[in-house]
């Protein structure tokens, strides 16, 4: 484990010097994929509209021009087929990146991505691994309706053998994607359509962010807000509002939920004696519920209140913009949860 | 073929003795398919199959010991007892499973062939040199994944041969009760532009000859193919199958056309073997299988620590796991990437 940390490529983006360079989330992912494809010919990208169309969400824009059609591969609308094909290729030693236009579409590929990719190594007694990255948009994209708004981490985090990465900002997206591509295990990389246009500072130099390393986005003393992915940004907004009310929140961005950096959360909760978990998936059998249970276990004597949880409401995702906003774990709900958890309601 | 048959007979006995658990599907009757096909290609050509996989594993070169011990759930098994009867993996012999979900291996098979072609052409800048054999049963012909796999194979010029081991029954359902156009299965491949062949799977020489020709065509042209391999399984779908869906007369008709007996007769007729050398070979086969049973009985049970290995690969920290109801297992994994020398955070 120390050997991993002593690897010089692992570093926080904030530790890199250089001028401020603001790029979009989608550009950060593209940079990571392109850099890794230049570095390793075994890496290739396939999915619907990734090549000639330049990506349905322009994440792979320009990559066909650089790498050609043998490595940037348009597939038919055939998720079960091309996900399974990529898994076979990974078992042979290639390192595919599979783009699901939306993780919602991965449900028709559930058998290969859950039954083959994460179990290959185990069932073969360690003979065959599956170094593959599945990536795409996860969660509500903005009035897409119920079938296109899945938060698949609620389903997939139940399965052993997968690593699940859910970045919240461009710099992390780049560093975590590079790690995902070099990882020897199947990685589910969950982006958000609503964040692809978000801009942030991404340093020029090379860096990889190891999995299982949470980032403390905001230090605070009254309440720990633990989250991942897009809702981290809502937590930061909520923390600013709550600060004006005299509630000082510590915001922890888990970055990966498998592996899960529990020690960073526990350390924070032992300081604040209060925790709110914010998870975009539905509450029942969710990663947020799991994290809350772990906090209860490890901080039982430190908590001043039970761990509060903010999730998407337990209903199919509505179409109406107003209803969808209310359904998601929004800033208002987070503020209410923190006030309740800190007895300021 | 004799080895496979003897192996499967003893496998059935072991199952009845409760030495083998779970689901177990024997290959008796179809031996000529696995043997003829594997002999028709090169050792570096990948092979992938479904759950009736003991025959393919043995034909590909897995030892009877490793195959039997896997079913006994012992450490001497090919997957250290983690895969079982339906999941035979043998990387050195380029056997990529053993897959339990009907039809699921077909996109994977296309992927193996995609990878060999990619390696030859994109990474090494040469010409495609390998062809993948992807076996499936006639029941898998009705799985959606198979059609997606054929479409991708046709679209991307993938050198994979989908060999439908058409034994006439998907479990207890006769093919015409579950499959349209069952009299002309090749139409399924034709629809995706695959080269097609109907082969008598009960005739070893026909399998070898036709498959060799087809495989060389696929290799040279880097194109996929579809084979309707006509065959018959003498026993039930699995160990618990009383075969009430077919008649004893039908079984006897096929058994009278046994591939092993036919090939043996051909060899005797041409003076390639003698009665004595056949007896000698059978003796050797029986000894080999007996030895595999003894080996499997003596091979140790896996240590409980094996439960937690092979979940993730190094170098990101070997997964040690835990049976505790933790999200990521034991403490070692929760902070798998954290320095243990007291220095927290990153470099």
XYZ file of C-alpha atoms in Angstrom:
692
model
C 0.000 0.000 0.000
C 2.849 2.385 0.786
C 4.328 1.366 -2.531
C 1.237 2.714 -4.251
C 1.496 6.029 -2.460
C 5.186 6.360 -3.157
C 4.409 6.122 -6.874
C 5.227 9.644 -8.073
C 2.316 9.817 -10.502
C -0.162 9.866 -7.630
C -0.713 13.427 -6.518
C -3.476 15.837 -5.731
C -4.168 18.229 -8.616
C -3.901 21.107 -6.128
C -0.276 20.162 -5.477
C 0.745 20.928 -9.050
C 2.216 24.336 -9.780
C 1.497 26.262 -12.965
C -0.955 28.802 -14.302
C -4.692 28.513 -13.767
C -6.263 26.638 -16.665
C -10.033 26.453 -16.652
C -11.521 23.682 -18.766
C -14.844 21.899 -18.869
C -15.544 18.567 -17.187
C -15.913 16.916 -20.617
C -12.531 18.291 -21.721
C -10.913 16.882 -18.599
C -12.227 13.394 -19.321
C -11.145 13.667 -22.953
C -7.649 14.765 -21.923
C -7.352 11.802 -19.603
C -8.506 9.324 -22.265
C -6.307 10.862 -24.978
C -3.200 10.946 -22.794
C -3.681 7.315 -21.833
C -4.325 6.294 -25.439
C -1.081 7.983 -26.506
C 0.692 6.142 -23.726
C -0.752 2.666 -24.315
C -1.914 1.206 -27.619
C -4.017 -1.386 -25.808
C -6.421 1.387 -24.782
C -9.311 2.076 -27.139
C -12.715 3.746 -26.891
C -15.970 2.312 -28.136
C -19.609 3.239 -27.812
C -22.533 4.817 -29.547
C -21.647 7.964 -31.525
C -18.182 8.283 -30.022
C -16.376 8.600 -33.364
C -17.925 10.294 -36.378
C -20.482 12.203 -34.322
C -17.667 13.350 -31.977
C -19.566 11.969 -29.003
C -23.233 12.447 -28.161
C -22.047 14.830 -25.426
C -18.790 15.816 -27.169
C -16.664 14.076 -24.578
C -14.728 12.296 -27.345
C -14.638 15.316 -29.651
C -11.643 15.185 -31.990
C -10.483 11.777 -30.829
C -11.394 10.046 -34.092
C -9.236 12.540 -35.952
C -6.265 11.803 -33.706
C -6.562 8.056 -33.170
C -8.489 6.818 -36.191
C -11.417 4.417 -36.521
C -9.534 1.349 -35.273
C -9.236 2.861 -31.793
C -12.252 5.185 -31.630
C -15.060 2.840 -32.542
C -18.680 3.656 -33.278
C -20.942 0.823 -32.209
C -24.534 0.072 -33.071
C -27.165 0.599 -30.364
C -26.362 -2.724 -28.843
C -25.171 -2.278 -25.260
C -25.284 -5.913 -24.254
C -23.299 -6.855 -27.356
C -20.593 -4.205 -27.277
C -20.182 -4.293 -23.497
C -19.751 -8.062 -23.680
C -17.402 -7.749 -26.638
C -15.263 -5.246 -24.745
C -15.152 -7.556 -21.724
C -13.919 -10.391 -23.948
C -11.261 -8.058 -25.338
C -10.246 -7.051 -21.801
C -9.936 -10.702 -20.792
C -7.466 -11.067 -23.676
C -5.426 -8.136 -22.305
C -6.711 -5.055 -24.105
C -7.877 -2.086 -22.041
C -11.201 -0.898 -23.452
C -13.058 2.241 -22.444
C -16.757 1.668 -23.029
C -18.936 4.750 -23.260
C -22.554 4.315 -22.318
C -24.333 7.368 -23.681
C -26.232 7.111 -20.425
C -25.703 4.669 -17.594
C -29.458 4.179 -17.844
C -28.741 2.219 -21.034
C -26.330 -0.041 -19.186
C -29.302 -1.863 -17.720
C -29.702 -3.837 -20.948
C -26.036 -4.827 -20.551
C -26.449 -5.820 -16.905
C -25.484 -9.430 -17.527
C -22.050 -8.781 -19.030
C -21.129 -5.849 -16.791
C -22.272 -7.519 -13.556
C -21.928 -11.219 -14.314
C -18.785 -11.278 -16.421
C -16.562 -8.256 -15.745
C -16.424 -8.322 -11.937
C -16.377 -12.109 -11.616
C -13.909 -13.134 -14.313
C -10.894 -12.949 -12.019
C -12.572 -14.807 -9.195
C -14.213 -17.551 -11.221
C -11.016 -18.217 -13.155
C -9.080 -18.535 -9.923
C -7.001 -15.464 -10.753
C -6.159 -16.481 -14.335
C -8.067 -13.778 -16.193
C -8.619 -10.194 -15.166
C -10.843 -7.594 -16.740
C -9.085 -4.212 -17.065
C -11.969 -2.205 -18.448
C -13.580 1.185 -17.867
C -17.292 1.722 -18.346
C -18.200 5.394 -18.368
C -21.131 7.653 -19.140
C -23.766 9.943 -17.736
C -25.410 8.935 -14.509
C -28.316 10.499 -12.647
C -30.902 13.029 -13.673
C -29.818 14.909 -16.754
C -32.528 17.526 -16.757
C -36.093 16.545 -17.595
C -35.136 13.265 -19.258
C -37.900 11.357 -17.531
C -37.696 8.254 -15.467
C -36.076 5.723 -17.806
C -33.112 7.999 -18.648
C -32.315 9.293 -15.168
C -30.894 6.291 -13.385
C -28.388 6.557 -10.561
C -26.919 3.130 -11.143
C -24.572 3.273 -8.150
C -27.602 2.294 -6.070
C -27.728 -1.000 -7.980
C -24.149 -1.653 -8.953
C -22.361 -0.817 -5.708
C -23.896 -4.002 -4.312
C -21.622 -6.121 -6.499
C -18.148 -7.178 -5.334
C -15.325 -6.925 -7.852
C -16.110 -3.491 -9.294
C -14.573 -0.148 -8.489
C -16.971 2.780 -8.649
C -15.753 6.309 -9.316
C -18.057 9.329 -9.105
C -16.130 12.600 -9.574
C -17.534 15.999 -8.691
C -15.216 18.401 -10.539
C -13.056 18.558 -13.707
C -9.693 18.182 -11.982
C -10.809 15.034 -10.200
C -12.455 13.707 -13.348
C -9.123 13.824 -15.157
C -6.988 12.360 -12.393
C -9.470 9.641 -11.547
C -10.064 8.709 -15.198
C -6.347 8.205 -15.760
C -6.226 5.969 -12.714
C -9.312 4.088 -13.928
C -7.706 3.356 -17.305
C -4.499 2.078 -15.698
C -6.378 0.039 -13.120
C -6.362 -3.698 -13.694
C -9.926 -4.170 -12.474
C -13.305 -3.206 -13.950
C -14.072 0.422 -13.149
C -17.501 2.017 -13.387
C -16.922 5.734 -13.983
C -20.068 7.771 -13.381
C -20.278 11.221 -14.932
C -23.209 13.613 -14.978
C -24.706 15.266 -17.998
C -25.411 18.259 -15.784
C -21.730 18.648 -14.935
C -20.110 18.106 -18.355
C -20.100 21.853 -19.007
C -18.858 22.764 -15.538
C -15.537 24.580 -15.649
C -12.701 24.221 -13.212
C -8.956 24.529 -12.864
C -7.169 21.505 -14.231
C -3.382 21.742 -13.965
C -1.226 21.115 -17.022
C 1.090 18.472 -15.585
C 0.387 14.784 -15.317
C -1.296 13.502 -12.183
C -3.319 10.489 -11.146
C -5.637 10.429 -8.151
C -5.640 7.081 -6.372
C -8.947 5.416 -5.607
C -10.153 5.409 -2.022
C -8.858 8.893 -1.212
C -11.554 11.337 -0.185
C -11.024 15.088 -0.483
C -12.050 17.514 2.233
C -13.607 20.269 0.136
C -14.431 22.564 3.035
C -13.242 22.363 6.613
C -15.804 22.857 9.351
C -16.556 21.990 12.960
C -20.327 21.568 13.412
C -21.455 18.955 10.923
C -19.873 16.577 8.408
C -21.487 16.506 4.976
C -20.358 13.371 3.132
C -21.188 13.020 -0.531
C -19.869 12.132 -4.019
C -20.453 13.266 -7.574
C -22.745 16.122 -8.472
C -24.373 16.545 -5.013
C -20.959 17.520 -3.577
C -21.504 20.844 -5.329
C -24.926 21.185 -3.684
C -23.310 20.462 -0.318
C -20.802 23.259 -0.859
C -23.630 25.650 -1.738
C -25.593 24.550 1.310
C -22.519 24.995 3.502
C -22.272 28.644 2.459
C -25.920 29.268 3.358
C -25.563 27.410 6.651
C -22.378 29.333 7.522
C -24.445 32.512 7.540
C -26.676 30.838 10.119
C -23.679 29.979 12.242
C -23.487 26.307 11.250
C -19.974 25.415 10.149
C -20.011 22.384 7.828
C -17.173 20.138 6.753
C -17.756 18.857 3.231
C -16.146 15.556 2.283
C -16.041 14.395 -1.325
C -15.626 10.604 -1.303
C -14.679 10.521 -5.044
C -14.928 6.715 -5.135
C -17.523 4.653 -3.296
C -15.737 1.375 -3.991
C -13.207 1.613 -2.461
C -14.692 3.869 0.184
C -12.450 6.144 2.247
C -14.196 5.571 5.549
C -11.303 6.776 7.767
C -11.532 10.336 6.423
C -15.258 10.415 7.178
C -14.813 8.882 10.614
C -12.060 11.336 11.503
C -14.311 14.228 10.511
C -17.351 12.931 12.390
C -15.301 12.378 15.542
C -14.543 16.108 15.314
C -18.002 17.426 14.387
C -20.102 14.788 16.253
C -22.685 15.139 13.515
C -23.091 13.683 10.027
C -25.348 14.117 7.017
C -24.907 11.798 4.042
C -26.002 13.136 0.657
C -26.510 10.520 -2.050
C -28.286 11.013 -5.352
C -29.559 7.434 -5.529
C -32.795 6.220 -3.966
C -32.594 5.661 -0.235
C -33.529 1.986 0.067
C -30.428 -0.260 -0.155
C -28.260 2.653 -1.234
C -24.557 3.476 -0.868
C -25.668 6.409 1.309
C -27.489 4.023 3.613
C -24.363 1.872 3.784
C -22.176 4.851 4.644
C -24.644 5.981 7.318
C -24.567 2.508 8.861
C -20.768 2.544 8.862
C -20.692 5.954 10.534
C -23.108 4.698 13.183
C -20.866 1.722 13.779
C -17.553 3.547 13.934
C -18.723 6.787 15.591
C -21.435 5.405 17.858
C -20.216 7.240 20.954
C -19.299 10.395 19.075
C -22.623 11.204 17.461
C -24.921 13.827 18.973
C -27.722 12.760 16.655
C -28.463 9.906 14.277
C -26.917 10.236 10.832
C -29.299 12.145 8.595
C -29.599 11.198 4.948
C -30.581 13.154 1.857
C -31.475 11.133 -1.241
C -33.587 11.397 -4.331
C -37.198 10.849 -3.327
C -38.433 7.255 -3.443
C -40.441 7.691 -6.653
C -39.640 7.320 -10.366
C -37.861 10.414 -11.680
C -40.498 12.934 -12.818
C -40.327 14.894 -16.063
C -41.626 18.257 -14.822
C -38.706 20.601 -14.097
C -40.309 21.715 -10.858
C -40.964 18.173 -9.650
C -37.543 16.975 -10.732
C -35.833 19.731 -8.780
C -37.831 18.778 -5.707
C -37.086 15.086 -6.236
C -33.281 15.497 -6.296
C -31.088 15.966 -3.207
C -31.108 19.759 -3.572
C -29.609 22.585 -1.519
C -32.809 23.200 0.431
C -33.109 19.563 1.485
C -29.458 19.470 2.519
C -29.849 22.647 4.599
C -32.935 21.213 6.302
C -31.140 17.969 7.080
C -28.145 19.770 8.581
C -30.374 22.040 10.695
C -32.223 18.997 11.957
C -29.048 17.008 12.627
C -27.532 19.934 14.560
C -30.809 20.626 16.444
C -31.165 24.038 14.796
C -34.376 23.221 12.969
C -12.807 -38.773 -27.217
C -12.386 -41.875 -25.084
C -10.870 -39.704 -22.360
C -13.830 -37.334 -22.392
C -16.353 -40.154 -22.308
C -14.614 -42.031 -19.529
C -14.149 -38.760 -17.658
C -17.849 -37.911 -17.930
C -18.913 -41.383 -16.811
C -16.765 -41.080 -13.696
C -17.922 -37.487 -13.265
C -21.524 -38.724 -13.169
C -20.600 -41.311 -10.554
C -18.834 -38.683 -8.489
C -21.912 -36.508 -8.691
C -24.075 -39.371 -7.483
C -21.547 -39.930 -4.683
C -22.097 -36.259 -3.782
C -18.443 -35.466 -4.395
C -19.515 -32.928 -7.001
C -22.175 -30.351 -6.186
C -24.254 -27.742 -7.920
C -25.137 -27.993 -11.580
C -23.241 -30.457 -13.733
C -23.723 -31.077 -17.458
C -21.927 -33.956 -19.119
C -20.770 -34.079 -22.719
C -21.368 -37.745 -23.523
C -22.361 -38.122 -27.175
C -20.911 -34.833 -28.375
C -17.207 -35.676 -27.970
C -16.419 -35.442 -31.669
C -17.408 -31.770 -31.704
C -14.958 -30.515 -29.079
C -12.169 -32.812 -30.260
C -12.607 -32.167 -33.967
C -12.926 -28.411 -33.551
C -9.965 -27.940 -31.240
C -7.778 -30.122 -33.459
C -8.829 -28.116 -36.500
C -7.356 -24.887 -35.134
C -4.057 -23.791 -33.614
C -3.249 -23.771 -29.905
C -3.059 -19.953 -29.930
C -6.620 -19.639 -31.258
C -8.868 -18.714 -28.314
C -11.802 -20.898 -27.344
C -14.838 -19.983 -25.261
C -17.882 -22.078 -24.492
C -20.980 -22.427 -22.346
C -21.548 -24.542 -19.245
C -21.280 -28.015 -20.831
C -17.552 -27.438 -20.904
C -15.610 -30.424 -19.565
C -15.134 -31.836 -23.063
C -13.746 -28.579 -24.441
C -11.402 -28.211 -21.478
C -9.980 -31.718 -21.890
C -9.798 -31.409 -25.667
C -7.915 -28.144 -25.263
C -5.321 -29.758 -23.058
C -6.489 -29.229 -19.502
C -5.442 -32.196 -17.392
C -8.132 -34.551 -16.145
C -6.806 -33.811 -12.664
C -7.365 -30.041 -12.901
C -10.797 -30.507 -14.457
C -12.036 -33.100 -11.974
C -10.560 -31.338 -8.923
C -12.330 -28.135 -9.970
C -15.645 -29.968 -9.763
C -14.647 -31.422 -6.420
C -14.130 -27.814 -5.298
C -10.517 -28.456 -4.384
C -7.386 -26.303 -4.637
C -6.023 -28.586 -7.349
C -8.812 -27.460 -9.682
C -8.160 -25.210 -12.658
C -9.702 -22.276 -10.782
C -8.762 -23.475 -7.297
C -12.345 -24.575 -6.733
C -13.855 -21.143 -7.332
C -15.473 -21.810 -10.686
C -16.949 -25.285 -10.638
C -18.301 -27.479 -13.407
C -19.747 -24.662 -15.496
C -16.729 -22.351 -15.343
C -13.615 -24.064 -16.648
C -10.850 -21.540 -17.379
C -7.424 -22.466 -18.714
C -5.412 -19.463 -19.781
C -2.230 -21.313 -20.794
C -4.346 -23.365 -23.204
C -6.340 -20.318 -24.343
C -9.650 -21.536 -22.963
C -11.580 -18.500 -21.746
C -14.431 -20.314 -19.925
C -16.906 -22.039 -19.195
C -19.848 -19.531 -18.943
C -23.036 -20.284 -17.088
C -25.556 -17.833 -18.507
C -26.983 -19.117 -21.788
C -25.647 -17.088 -24.710
C -23.620 -14.718 -22.541
C -20.373 -16.092 -23.904
C -21.197 -15.034 -27.472
C -20.376 -11.294 -27.164
C -17.344 -12.309 -25.109
C -16.268 -14.634 -27.905
C -16.576 -11.782 -30.378
C -14.439 -9.763 -27.948
C -11.695 -12.384 -27.808
C -11.517 -12.356 -31.578
C -11.699 -8.561 -31.660
C -8.699 -8.510 -29.317
C -6.561 -10.959 -31.292
C -7.244 -9.027 -34.482
C -6.559 -5.699 -32.726
C -3.309 -7.037 -31.337
C -2.168 -8.367 -34.701
C -3.253 -5.414 -36.792
C -3.391 -2.268 -34.626
C -0.696 -2.952 -32.035
C 1.715 -5.021 -34.123
C 0.824 -3.508 -37.485
C 0.530 -6.896 -39.182
C -2.234 -9.094 -40.491
C -4.786 -11.054 -38.502
C -3.376 -14.472 -37.576
C -5.917 -15.997 -35.206
C -9.483 -17.212 -35.197
C -11.700 -17.676 -32.128
C -14.039 -20.614 -31.598
C -17.166 -19.648 -29.673
C -19.363 -22.630 -28.786
C -23.008 -22.332 -27.839
C -25.959 -24.654 -27.553
C -28.999 -24.526 -29.789
C -30.906 -23.008 -26.852
C -28.605 -19.966 -26.922
C -29.736 -19.244 -30.469
C -32.767 -17.523 -28.958
C -30.849 -15.160 -26.684
C -30.681 -11.515 -27.750
C -27.007 -11.258 -26.854
C -26.190 -13.778 -29.592
C -27.785 -11.611 -32.276
C -25.899 -8.581 -31.015
C -22.686 -10.606 -31.082
C -23.303 -11.785 -34.656
C -24.143 -8.248 -35.777
C -20.950 -6.848 -34.235
C -18.871 -9.692 -35.667
C -20.274 -9.102 -39.134
C -19.933 -5.337 -38.843
C -16.355 -5.268 -37.549
C -14.976 -8.203 -39.611
C -14.268 -10.185 -36.476
C -12.682 -13.619 -37.027
C -14.931 -15.651 -34.749
C -16.748 -18.894 -35.499
C -20.015 -19.364 -33.644
C -20.406 -23.101 -33.367
C -23.968 -24.026 -32.462
C -23.763 -27.462 -30.882
C -27.208 -28.375 -32.077
C -28.139 -31.386 -29.975
C -31.805 -30.775 -30.596
C -32.835 -29.805 -27.102
C -32.520 -26.692 -24.984
C -32.863 -28.458 -21.660
C -36.154 -30.306 -22.219
C -37.494 -28.212 -25.082
C -37.113 -29.724 -28.534
C -35.627 -27.240 -30.964
C -38.759 -26.836 -33.090
C -40.732 -25.935 -29.976
C -38.466 -22.987 -29.157
C -36.773 -21.849 -32.342
C -38.141 -20.551 -35.611
C -36.535 -21.834 -38.799
C -34.991 -24.687 -36.845
C -34.721 -26.727 -40.048
C -32.311 -24.100 -41.381
C -30.486 -22.592 -38.415
C -27.820 -21.065 -40.639
C -30.332 -18.459 -41.706
C -29.642 -16.792 -38.360
C -26.023 -16.283 -39.302
C -26.842 -15.488 -42.909
C -28.912 -12.540 -41.712
C -25.722 -10.994 -40.334
C -23.512 -11.796 -43.308
C -21.746 -14.711 -41.635
C -20.243 -17.523 -43.669
C -22.170 -20.676 -42.889
C -21.657 -24.395 -42.616
C -23.724 -27.404 -41.604
C -21.484 -30.092 -40.152
C -22.184 -33.627 -38.960
C -21.030 -33.389 -35.381
C -21.303 -37.151 -34.935
C -18.441 -37.716 -37.373
C -15.005 -36.707 -36.120
C -13.379 -36.628 -39.538
C -16.152 -34.470 -40.963
C -15.875 -32.065 -38.019
C -12.107 -31.854 -38.355
C -12.095 -31.470 -42.117
C -14.922 -28.949 -42.404
C -13.849 -26.933 -39.387
C -10.259 -26.747 -40.562
C -11.333 -25.424 -43.918
C -13.716 -22.919 -42.344
C -11.244 -21.759 -39.708
C -8.550 -21.145 -42.312
C -11.015 -19.151 -44.390
C -12.005 -17.038 -41.369
C -8.376 -16.548 -40.435
C -7.332 -15.495 -43.915
C -10.342 -13.281 -44.584
C -10.808 -12.029 -41.022
C -14.504 -12.750 -41.178
C -17.002 -14.501 -38.880
C -18.853 -17.753 -39.501
C -21.849 -19.678 -38.214
C -21.849 -23.447 -37.859
C -24.906 -25.628 -37.387
C -23.133 -28.551 -35.731
C -25.601 -31.429 -35.693
C -25.068 -33.640 -32.691
C -26.813 -35.419 -29.834
C -26.291 -35.657 -26.095
C -26.913 -39.175 -24.877
C -27.579 -38.146 -21.296
C -29.889 -35.550 -19.790
C -29.428 -31.803 -19.828
C -27.993 -32.021 -16.332
C -27.794 -34.623 -13.610
C -31.404 -34.164 -12.565
C -32.974 -34.725 -15.976
C -35.130 -37.909 -16.397
C -35.427 -37.254 -20.202
C -39.184 -37.730 -20.361
C -39.389 -35.353 -23.302
C -37.874 -37.871 -25.726
C -38.094 -41.577 -26.450
C -35.623 -44.311 -25.703
C -35.868 -45.297 -29.392
C -34.601 -41.890 -30.419
C -31.671 -42.165 -28.041
C -30.798 -45.632 -29.292
C -30.878 -44.467 -32.881
C -28.235 -41.837 -32.145
C -26.195 -44.108 -29.895
C -25.991 -46.590 -32.775
C -24.303 -43.826 -34.761
C -21.751 -43.127 -32.039
C -18.839 -40.953 -33.149
C -16.272 -42.786 -31.082
C -17.261 -46.217 -32.373
C -17.333 -44.907 -35.938
C -13.894 -43.341 -35.746
C -12.482 -46.408 -34.055
C -13.826 -48.619 -36.800
C -12.347 -46.345 -39.455
C -8.949 -46.504 -37.789
C -9.152 -50.283 -37.484
C -10.282 -50.653 -41.091
C -7.327 -48.613 -42.295
C -4.920 -50.436 -40.058
C -3.957 -47.301 -38.168
C -4.697 -49.038 -34.882
C -5.143 -52.641 -33.785
C -7.600 -54.167 -31.321
C -4.676 -54.457 -28.920
C -3.555 -50.838 -29.222
C -7.145 -49.645 -28.701
C -7.372 -51.763 -25.566
C -4.064 -50.385 -24.438
C -5.281 -46.834 -25.003
C -8.528 -47.476 -23.157
C -6.535 -48.847 -20.258
C -4.457 -45.674 -20.208
C -7.570 -43.502 -20.336
C -9.201 -45.357 -17.464
C -6.015 -45.032 -15.458
C -5.811 -41.296 -16.185
C -9.389 -40.711 -15.044
C -9.001 -42.949 -12.014
C -5.929 -40.933 -11.133
C -7.894 -37.684 -11.509
C -10.472 -38.970 -9.026
C -7.772 -39.954 -6.572
C -6.059 -36.603 -7.054
C -9.349 -34.780 -6.471
C -10.078 -36.757 -3.335
C -6.633 -36.018 -1.970
C -6.375 -32.414 -3.092
C -6.999 -30.154 -0.095
C -10.107 -28.069 0.398
C -9.339 -24.427 -0.290
C -8.280 -22.518 2.813
C -10.901 -20.056 4.047
C -8.499 -17.242 3.165
C -9.052 -18.152 -0.518
C -12.539 -16.735 -0.169
C -11.014 -13.273 -0.261
C -8.410 -13.583 -2.985
C -8.882 -12.923 -6.713
C -11.589 -10.301 -6.180
C -9.334 -7.468 -7.337
C -5.947 -7.440 -9.075
C -2.748 -5.855 -7.837
C -0.993 -3.358 -7.952
C -3.666 -1.307 -6.252
C -3.390 -3.254 -3.031
C -4.302 -6.892 -2.883
C -7.876 -7.307 -1.805
C -7.994 -9.114 1.487
C -11.705 -8.826 2.015
C -13.812 -9.651 4.994
C -17.036 -11.400 5.760
C -17.986 -8.546 8.059
C -20.981 -6.536 6.874
C -18.705 -3.704 5.824
C -19.064 -1.809 2.616
C -15.545 -2.495 1.494
C -14.629 -5.390 3.712
C -12.123 -5.129 6.536
C -10.097 -2.157 7.664
C -7.305 -3.038 5.247
C -9.547 -2.252 2.347
C -11.447 0.703 3.649
C -8.198 2.610 3.565
C -6.443 0.500 0.969
C -4.464 3.354 -0.470
C -3.641 5.192 2.697
C -0.069 5.289 3.914
C 0.560 3.025 6.860
C 3.644 4.869 8.011
C 1.684 7.565 9.793
C 1.839 10.025 6.910
C -1.629 10.731 5.693
C -2.591 12.211 2.389
C -0.831 12.207 -0.920
C 2.679 12.940 -2.048
